[in-house]
mmCIF file of C-alpha atoms in Angstrom:
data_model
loop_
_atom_site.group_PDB
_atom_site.id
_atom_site.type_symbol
_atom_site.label_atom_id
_atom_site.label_comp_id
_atom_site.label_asym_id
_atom_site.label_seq_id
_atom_site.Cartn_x
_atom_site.Cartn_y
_atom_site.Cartn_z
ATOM 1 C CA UNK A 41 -201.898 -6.527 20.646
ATOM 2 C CA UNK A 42 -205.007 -8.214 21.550
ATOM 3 C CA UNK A 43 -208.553 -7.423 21.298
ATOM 4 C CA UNK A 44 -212.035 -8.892 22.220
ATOM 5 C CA UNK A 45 -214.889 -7.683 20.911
ATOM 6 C CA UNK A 46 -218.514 -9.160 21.757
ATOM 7 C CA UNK A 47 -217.545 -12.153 23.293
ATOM 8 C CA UNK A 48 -220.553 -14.773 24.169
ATOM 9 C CA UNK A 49 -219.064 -17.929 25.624
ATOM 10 C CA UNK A 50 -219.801 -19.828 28.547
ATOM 11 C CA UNK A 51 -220.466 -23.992 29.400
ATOM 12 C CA UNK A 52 -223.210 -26.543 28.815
ATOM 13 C CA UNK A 53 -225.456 -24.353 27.469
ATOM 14 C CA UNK A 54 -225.059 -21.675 29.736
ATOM 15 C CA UNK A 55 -223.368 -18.345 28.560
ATOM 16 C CA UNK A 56 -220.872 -16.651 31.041
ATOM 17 C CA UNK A 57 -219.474 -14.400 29.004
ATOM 18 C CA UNK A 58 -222.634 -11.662 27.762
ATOM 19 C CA UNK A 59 -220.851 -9.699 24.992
ATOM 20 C CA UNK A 60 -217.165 -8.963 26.652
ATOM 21 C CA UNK A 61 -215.667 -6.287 24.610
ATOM 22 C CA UNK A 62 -211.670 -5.222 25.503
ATOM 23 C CA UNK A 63 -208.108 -4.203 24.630
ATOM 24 C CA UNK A 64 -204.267 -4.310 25.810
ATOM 25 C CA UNK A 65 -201.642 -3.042 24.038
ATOM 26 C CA UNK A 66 -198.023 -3.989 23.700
ATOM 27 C CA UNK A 67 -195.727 -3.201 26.457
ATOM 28 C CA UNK A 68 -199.120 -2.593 28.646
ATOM 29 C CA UNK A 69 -201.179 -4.574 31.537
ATOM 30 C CA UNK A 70 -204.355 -4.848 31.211
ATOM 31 C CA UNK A 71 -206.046 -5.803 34.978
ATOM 32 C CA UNK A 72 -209.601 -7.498 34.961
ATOM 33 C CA UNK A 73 -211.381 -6.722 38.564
ATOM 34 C CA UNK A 74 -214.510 -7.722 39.610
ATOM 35 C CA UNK A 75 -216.800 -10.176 42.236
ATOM 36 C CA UNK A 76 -216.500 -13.900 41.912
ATOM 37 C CA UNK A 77 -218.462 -15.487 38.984
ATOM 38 C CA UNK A 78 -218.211 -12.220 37.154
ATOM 39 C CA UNK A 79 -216.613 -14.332 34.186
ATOM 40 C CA UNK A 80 -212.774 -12.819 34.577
ATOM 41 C CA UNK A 81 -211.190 -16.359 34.100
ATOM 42 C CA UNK A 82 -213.204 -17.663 31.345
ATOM 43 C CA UNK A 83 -212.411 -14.660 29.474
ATOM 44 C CA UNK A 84 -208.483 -15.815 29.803
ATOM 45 C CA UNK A 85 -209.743 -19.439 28.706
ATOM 46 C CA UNK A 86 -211.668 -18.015 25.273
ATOM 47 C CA UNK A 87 -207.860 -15.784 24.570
ATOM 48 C CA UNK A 88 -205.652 -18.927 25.233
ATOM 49 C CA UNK A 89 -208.079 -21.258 22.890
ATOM 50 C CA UNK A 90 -209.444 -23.450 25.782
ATOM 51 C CA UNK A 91 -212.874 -22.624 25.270
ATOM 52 C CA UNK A 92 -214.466 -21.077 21.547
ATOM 53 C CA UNK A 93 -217.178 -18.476 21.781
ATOM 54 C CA UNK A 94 -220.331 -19.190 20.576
ATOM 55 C CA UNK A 95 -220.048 -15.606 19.206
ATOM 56 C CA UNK A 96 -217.424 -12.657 18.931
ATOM 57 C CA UNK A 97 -214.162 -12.066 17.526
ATOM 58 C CA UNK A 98 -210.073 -12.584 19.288
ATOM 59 C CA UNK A 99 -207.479 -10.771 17.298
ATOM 60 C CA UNK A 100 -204.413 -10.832 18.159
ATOM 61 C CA UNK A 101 -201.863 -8.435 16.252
ATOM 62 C CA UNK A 102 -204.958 -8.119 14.192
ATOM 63 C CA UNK A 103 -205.170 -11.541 13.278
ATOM 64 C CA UNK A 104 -208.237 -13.647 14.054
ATOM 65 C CA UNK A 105 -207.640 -16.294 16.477
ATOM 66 C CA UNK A 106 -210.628 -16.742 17.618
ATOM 67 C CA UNK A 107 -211.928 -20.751 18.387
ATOM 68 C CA UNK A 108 -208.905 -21.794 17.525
ATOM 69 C CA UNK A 109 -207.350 -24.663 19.583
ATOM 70 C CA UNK A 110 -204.577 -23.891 22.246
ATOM 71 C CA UNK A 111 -201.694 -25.353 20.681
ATOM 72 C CA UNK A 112 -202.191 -23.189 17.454
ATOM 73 C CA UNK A 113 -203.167 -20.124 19.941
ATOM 74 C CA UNK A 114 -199.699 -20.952 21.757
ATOM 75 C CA UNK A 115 -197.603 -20.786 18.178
ATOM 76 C CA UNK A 116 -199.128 -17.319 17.595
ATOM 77 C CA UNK A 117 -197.309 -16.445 20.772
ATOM 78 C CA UNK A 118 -199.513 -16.376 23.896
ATOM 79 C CA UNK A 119 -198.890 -17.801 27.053
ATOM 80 C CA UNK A 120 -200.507 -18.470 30.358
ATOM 81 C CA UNK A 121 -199.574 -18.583 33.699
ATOM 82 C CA UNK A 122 -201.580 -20.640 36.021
ATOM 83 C CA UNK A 123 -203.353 -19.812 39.492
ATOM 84 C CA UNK A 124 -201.773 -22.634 41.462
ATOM 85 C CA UNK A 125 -199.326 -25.868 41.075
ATOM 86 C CA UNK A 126 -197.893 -24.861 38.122
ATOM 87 C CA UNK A 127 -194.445 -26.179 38.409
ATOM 88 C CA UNK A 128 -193.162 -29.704 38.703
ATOM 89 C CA UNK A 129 -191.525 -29.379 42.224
ATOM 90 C CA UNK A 130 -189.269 -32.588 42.141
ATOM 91 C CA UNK A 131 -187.405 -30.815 39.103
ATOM 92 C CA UNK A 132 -185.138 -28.212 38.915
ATOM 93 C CA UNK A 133 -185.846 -24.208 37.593
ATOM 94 C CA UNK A 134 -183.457 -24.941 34.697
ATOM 95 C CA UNK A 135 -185.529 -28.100 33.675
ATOM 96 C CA UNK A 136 -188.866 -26.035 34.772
ATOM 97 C CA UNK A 137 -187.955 -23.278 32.630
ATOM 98 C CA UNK A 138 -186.855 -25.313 29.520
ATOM 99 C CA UNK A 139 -190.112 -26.961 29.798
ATOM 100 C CA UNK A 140 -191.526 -23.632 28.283
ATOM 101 C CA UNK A 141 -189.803 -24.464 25.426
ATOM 102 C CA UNK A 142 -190.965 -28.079 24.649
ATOM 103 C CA UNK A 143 -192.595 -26.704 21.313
ATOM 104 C CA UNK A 144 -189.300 -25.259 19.808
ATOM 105 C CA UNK A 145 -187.052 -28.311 21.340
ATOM 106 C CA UNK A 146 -185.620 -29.419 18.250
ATOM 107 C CA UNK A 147 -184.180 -25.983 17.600
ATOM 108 C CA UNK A 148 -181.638 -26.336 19.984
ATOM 109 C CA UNK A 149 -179.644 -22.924 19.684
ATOM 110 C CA UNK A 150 -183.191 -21.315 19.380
ATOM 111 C CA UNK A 151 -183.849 -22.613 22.950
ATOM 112 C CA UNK A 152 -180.360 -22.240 24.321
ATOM 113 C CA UNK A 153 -180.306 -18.309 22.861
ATOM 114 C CA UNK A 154 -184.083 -17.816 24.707
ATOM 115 C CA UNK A 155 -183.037 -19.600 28.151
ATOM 116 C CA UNK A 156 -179.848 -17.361 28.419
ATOM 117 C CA UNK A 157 -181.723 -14.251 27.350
ATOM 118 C CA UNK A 158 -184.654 -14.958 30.006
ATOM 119 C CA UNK A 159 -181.915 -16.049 32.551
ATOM 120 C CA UNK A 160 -180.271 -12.296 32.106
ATOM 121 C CA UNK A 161 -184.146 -10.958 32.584
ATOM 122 C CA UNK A 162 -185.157 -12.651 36.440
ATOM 123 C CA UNK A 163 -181.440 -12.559 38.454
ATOM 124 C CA UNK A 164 -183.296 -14.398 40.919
ATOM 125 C CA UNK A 165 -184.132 -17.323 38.689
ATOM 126 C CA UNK A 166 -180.655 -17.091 37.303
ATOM 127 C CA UNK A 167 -179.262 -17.489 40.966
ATOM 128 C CA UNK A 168 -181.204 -20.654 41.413
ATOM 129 C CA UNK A 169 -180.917 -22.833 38.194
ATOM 130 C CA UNK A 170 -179.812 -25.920 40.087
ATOM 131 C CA UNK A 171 -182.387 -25.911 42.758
ATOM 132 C CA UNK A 172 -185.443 -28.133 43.338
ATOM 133 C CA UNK A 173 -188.809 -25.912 42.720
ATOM 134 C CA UNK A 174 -190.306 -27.320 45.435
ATOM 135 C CA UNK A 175 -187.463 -25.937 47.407
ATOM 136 C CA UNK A 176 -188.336 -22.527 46.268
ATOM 137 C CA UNK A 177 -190.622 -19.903 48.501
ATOM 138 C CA UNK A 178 -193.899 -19.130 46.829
ATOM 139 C CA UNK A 179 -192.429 -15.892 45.349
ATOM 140 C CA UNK A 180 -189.682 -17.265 43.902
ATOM 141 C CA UNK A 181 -192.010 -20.090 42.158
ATOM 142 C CA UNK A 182 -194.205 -17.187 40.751
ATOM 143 C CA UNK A 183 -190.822 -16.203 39.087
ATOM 144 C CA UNK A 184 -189.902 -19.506 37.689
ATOM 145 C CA UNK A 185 -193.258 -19.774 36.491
ATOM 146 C CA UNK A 186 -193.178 -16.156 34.949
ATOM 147 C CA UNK A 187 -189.913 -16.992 33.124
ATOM 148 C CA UNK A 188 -190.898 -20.494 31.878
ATOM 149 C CA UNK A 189 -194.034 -18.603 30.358
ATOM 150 C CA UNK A 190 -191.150 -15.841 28.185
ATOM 151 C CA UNK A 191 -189.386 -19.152 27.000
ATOM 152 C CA UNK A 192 -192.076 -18.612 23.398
ATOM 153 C CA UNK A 193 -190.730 -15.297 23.186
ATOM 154 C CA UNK A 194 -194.592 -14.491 23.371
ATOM 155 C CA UNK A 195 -196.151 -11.218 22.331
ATOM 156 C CA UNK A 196 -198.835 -11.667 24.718
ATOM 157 C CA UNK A 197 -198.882 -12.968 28.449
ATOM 158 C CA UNK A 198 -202.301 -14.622 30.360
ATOM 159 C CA UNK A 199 -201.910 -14.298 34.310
ATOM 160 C CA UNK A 200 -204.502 -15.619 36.279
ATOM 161 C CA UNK A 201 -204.421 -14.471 39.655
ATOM 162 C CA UNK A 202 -200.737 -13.853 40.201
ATOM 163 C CA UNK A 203 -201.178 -12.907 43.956
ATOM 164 C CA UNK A 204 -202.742 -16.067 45.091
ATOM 165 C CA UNK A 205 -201.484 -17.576 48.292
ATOM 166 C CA UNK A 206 -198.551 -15.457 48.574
ATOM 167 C CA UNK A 207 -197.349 -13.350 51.743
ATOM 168 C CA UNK A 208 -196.923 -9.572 51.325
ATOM 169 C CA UNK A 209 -193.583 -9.720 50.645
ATOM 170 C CA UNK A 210 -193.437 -12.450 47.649
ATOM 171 C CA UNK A 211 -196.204 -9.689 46.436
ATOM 172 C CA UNK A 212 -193.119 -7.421 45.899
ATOM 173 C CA UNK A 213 -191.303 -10.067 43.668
ATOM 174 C CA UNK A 214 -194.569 -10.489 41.525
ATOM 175 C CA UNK A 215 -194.619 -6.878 40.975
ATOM 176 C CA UNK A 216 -190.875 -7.067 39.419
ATOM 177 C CA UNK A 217 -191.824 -9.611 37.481
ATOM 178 C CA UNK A 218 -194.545 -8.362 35.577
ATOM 179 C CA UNK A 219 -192.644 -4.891 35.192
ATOM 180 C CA UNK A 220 -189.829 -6.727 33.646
ATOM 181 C CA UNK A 221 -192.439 -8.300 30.898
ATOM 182 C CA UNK A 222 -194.105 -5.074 30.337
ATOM 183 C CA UNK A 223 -190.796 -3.538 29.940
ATOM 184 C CA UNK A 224 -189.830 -6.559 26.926
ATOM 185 C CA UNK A 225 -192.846 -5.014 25.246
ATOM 186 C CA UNK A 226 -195.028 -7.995 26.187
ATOM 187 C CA UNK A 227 -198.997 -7.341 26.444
ATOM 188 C CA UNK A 228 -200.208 -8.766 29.303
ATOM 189 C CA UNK A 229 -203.785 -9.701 30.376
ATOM 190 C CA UNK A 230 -203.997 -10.365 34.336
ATOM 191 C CA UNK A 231 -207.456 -11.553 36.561
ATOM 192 C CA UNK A 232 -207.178 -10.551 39.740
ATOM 193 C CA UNK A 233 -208.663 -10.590 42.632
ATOM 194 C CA UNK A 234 -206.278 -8.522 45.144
ATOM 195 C CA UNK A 235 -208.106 -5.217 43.657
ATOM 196 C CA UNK A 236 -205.177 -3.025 45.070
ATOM 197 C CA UNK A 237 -201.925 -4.976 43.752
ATOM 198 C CA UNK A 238 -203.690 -5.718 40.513
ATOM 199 C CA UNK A 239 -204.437 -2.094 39.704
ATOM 200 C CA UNK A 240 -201.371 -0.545 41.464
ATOM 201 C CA UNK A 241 -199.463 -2.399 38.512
ATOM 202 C CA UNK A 242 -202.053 -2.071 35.746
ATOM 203 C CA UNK A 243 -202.284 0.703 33.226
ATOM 204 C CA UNK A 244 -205.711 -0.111 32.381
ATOM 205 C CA UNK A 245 -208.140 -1.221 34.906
ATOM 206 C CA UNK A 246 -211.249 -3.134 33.584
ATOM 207 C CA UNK A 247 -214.231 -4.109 35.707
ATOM 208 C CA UNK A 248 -216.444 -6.973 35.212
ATOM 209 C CA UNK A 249 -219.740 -8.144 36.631
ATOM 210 C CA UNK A 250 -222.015 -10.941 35.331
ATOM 211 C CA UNK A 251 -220.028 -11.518 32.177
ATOM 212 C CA UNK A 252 -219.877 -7.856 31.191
ATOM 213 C CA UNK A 253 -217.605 -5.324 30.950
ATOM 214 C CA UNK A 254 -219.315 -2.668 33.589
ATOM 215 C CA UNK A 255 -215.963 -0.380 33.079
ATOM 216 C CA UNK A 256 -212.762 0.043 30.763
ATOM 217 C CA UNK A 257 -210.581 3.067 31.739
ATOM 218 C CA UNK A 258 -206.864 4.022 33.242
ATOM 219 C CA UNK A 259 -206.313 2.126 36.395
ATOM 220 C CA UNK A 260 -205.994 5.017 38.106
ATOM 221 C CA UNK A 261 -209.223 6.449 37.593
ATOM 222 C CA UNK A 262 -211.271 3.055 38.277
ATOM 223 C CA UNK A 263 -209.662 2.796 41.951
ATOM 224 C CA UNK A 264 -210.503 6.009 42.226
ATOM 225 C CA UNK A 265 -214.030 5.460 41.262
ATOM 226 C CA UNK A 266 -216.435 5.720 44.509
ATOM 227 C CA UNK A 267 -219.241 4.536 42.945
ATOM 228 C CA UNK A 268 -217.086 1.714 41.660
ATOM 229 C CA UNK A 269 -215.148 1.063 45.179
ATOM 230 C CA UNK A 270 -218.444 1.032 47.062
ATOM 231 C CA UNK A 271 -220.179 -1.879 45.001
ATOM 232 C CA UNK A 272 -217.722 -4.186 43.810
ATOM 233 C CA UNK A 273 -214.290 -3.742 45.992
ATOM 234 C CA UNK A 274 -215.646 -3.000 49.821
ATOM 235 C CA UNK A 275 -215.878 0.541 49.439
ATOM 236 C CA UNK A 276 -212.517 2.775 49.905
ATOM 237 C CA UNK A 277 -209.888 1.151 47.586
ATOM 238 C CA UNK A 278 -207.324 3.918 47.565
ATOM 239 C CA UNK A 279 -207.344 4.655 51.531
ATOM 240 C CA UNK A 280 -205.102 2.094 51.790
ATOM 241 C CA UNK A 281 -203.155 1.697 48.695
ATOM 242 C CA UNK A 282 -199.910 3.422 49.929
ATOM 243 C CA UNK A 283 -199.692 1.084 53.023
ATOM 244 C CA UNK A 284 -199.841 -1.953 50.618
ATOM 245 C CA UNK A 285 -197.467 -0.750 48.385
ATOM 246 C CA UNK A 286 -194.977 -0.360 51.314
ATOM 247 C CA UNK A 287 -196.080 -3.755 51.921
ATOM 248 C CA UNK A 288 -194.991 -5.310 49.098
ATOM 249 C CA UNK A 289 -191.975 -2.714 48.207
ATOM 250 C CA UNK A 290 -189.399 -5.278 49.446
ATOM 251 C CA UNK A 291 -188.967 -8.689 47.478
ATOM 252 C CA UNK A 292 -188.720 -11.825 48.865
ATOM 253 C CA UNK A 293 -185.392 -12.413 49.944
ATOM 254 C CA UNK A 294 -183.509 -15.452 48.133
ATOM 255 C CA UNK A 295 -182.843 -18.389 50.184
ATOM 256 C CA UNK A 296 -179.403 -19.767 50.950
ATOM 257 C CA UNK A 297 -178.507 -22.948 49.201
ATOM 258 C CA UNK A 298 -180.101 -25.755 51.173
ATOM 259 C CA UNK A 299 -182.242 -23.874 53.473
ATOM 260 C CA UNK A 300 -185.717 -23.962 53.939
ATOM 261 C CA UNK A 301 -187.670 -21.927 51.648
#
């Protein structure tokens, strides 16, 4: 679905990105790991068009994308979902949501067809259409934001740091949501910093340091990597995998109309 292949890019002269080199394949998540300033983000900026390469190639469905500008990048079907702030709170999810379609508003059946059909994807979103965002818990805004993001009907999905700022229980909800895109057949590309949810989810765990690719291989076998564990995550990323996942097993419950989130 989407494939880098010696990407230099960087800013004011200076190049982050030394040659980045990846794939993710429909229907599969694709988790970039590694220490801060390692380049992760950038390399979502140079897929979604907000900053061209000096030198490299983006294909997407093997068509070349690459430098072009992020409204033509966004008609080719890829989306992004922010770190932070990514919803307007004083409006509703409906009006959130629909926002994803501002592109396509003129085809109004197109639009109403796609908000139904993501409705009937995130029950939690569907429960809430009428209420304020900034009503919502942090969970439940990662799954506005997550839905507003399928209103394209995108082939491929950006996530930058999904986990930030949440509680381990709104981890739980993240972890639904991104299954339910992989399971649409959506490629997804996610940065992430939270080593152990990131890979737990990911069926391809690549690791990044200086603006290289140090690693590409099943997520499985990079948390199992010692060698890996030891330099870049704090040593020991598996020991406690199984108490995280417990962690975040249980979504964040849905608040009653009018209550605090």
């Amino acid at each position: 679905m989407i494939r880098l292949e010696g990407i230099v890019a960087g800013y004011g002269g200076g190049n982050v990105l030394q040659g980045v080199t990846l794939e993710v394949g429909g229907g599969e998540l694709g988790c970039i790991v590694g220490p801060n300033g390692a380049g992760k983000s950038t390399v979502l900026r140079v897929v979604s068009g907000l900053l061209a390469p000096s030198a490299g190639t983006v294909h997407l469905d093997g068509e070349d994308i690459t430098g072009l500008p992020p409204h033509e990048v966004l008609a080719r079907g890829v989306t992004q979902v922010p770190q932070t702030n990514g919803l307007f709170s004083n409006l509703t999810v409906r009006d959130n949501i629909l926002m994803g379609a501002y592109v396509i508003r003129r085809k109004r059946a197109l639009v109403k067809e796609r908000y139904e059909r993501v409705l009937d994807l995130f029950p939690l979103v569907k429960d809430r259409t009428g209420i304020k965002c900034g009503n919502l818990s942090g969970g439940q805004r990662r799954m506005v934001e997550f839905a507003r993001s399928l209103m394209l009907d995108p082939g491929l999905v950006l996530l930058d740091e999904p986990s930030l700022g949440l509680d381990p229980k709104s981890l739980g909800v993240i972890d639904e949501a991104v299954a339910i895109m992989l399971q649409a057949g959506k490629a997804v590309l996610m940065v992430e910093q939270n080593v152990r949810f990131g890979l737990r989810m990911a069926n391809t765990g690549i690791v990044m340091e200086s603006g290289r690719v140090l690693m590409t291989a099943p997520a499985d076998q990079v948390l199992d990597d010692p060698e890996i564990a030891d330099l870049y995550f704090g040593g020991a990323v598996r020991k406690d995998l199984d108490a995280e996942a417990a962690a975040t097993a249980t979504p964040d419950p849905i608040q009653k109309e009018g209550s605090a989130p």
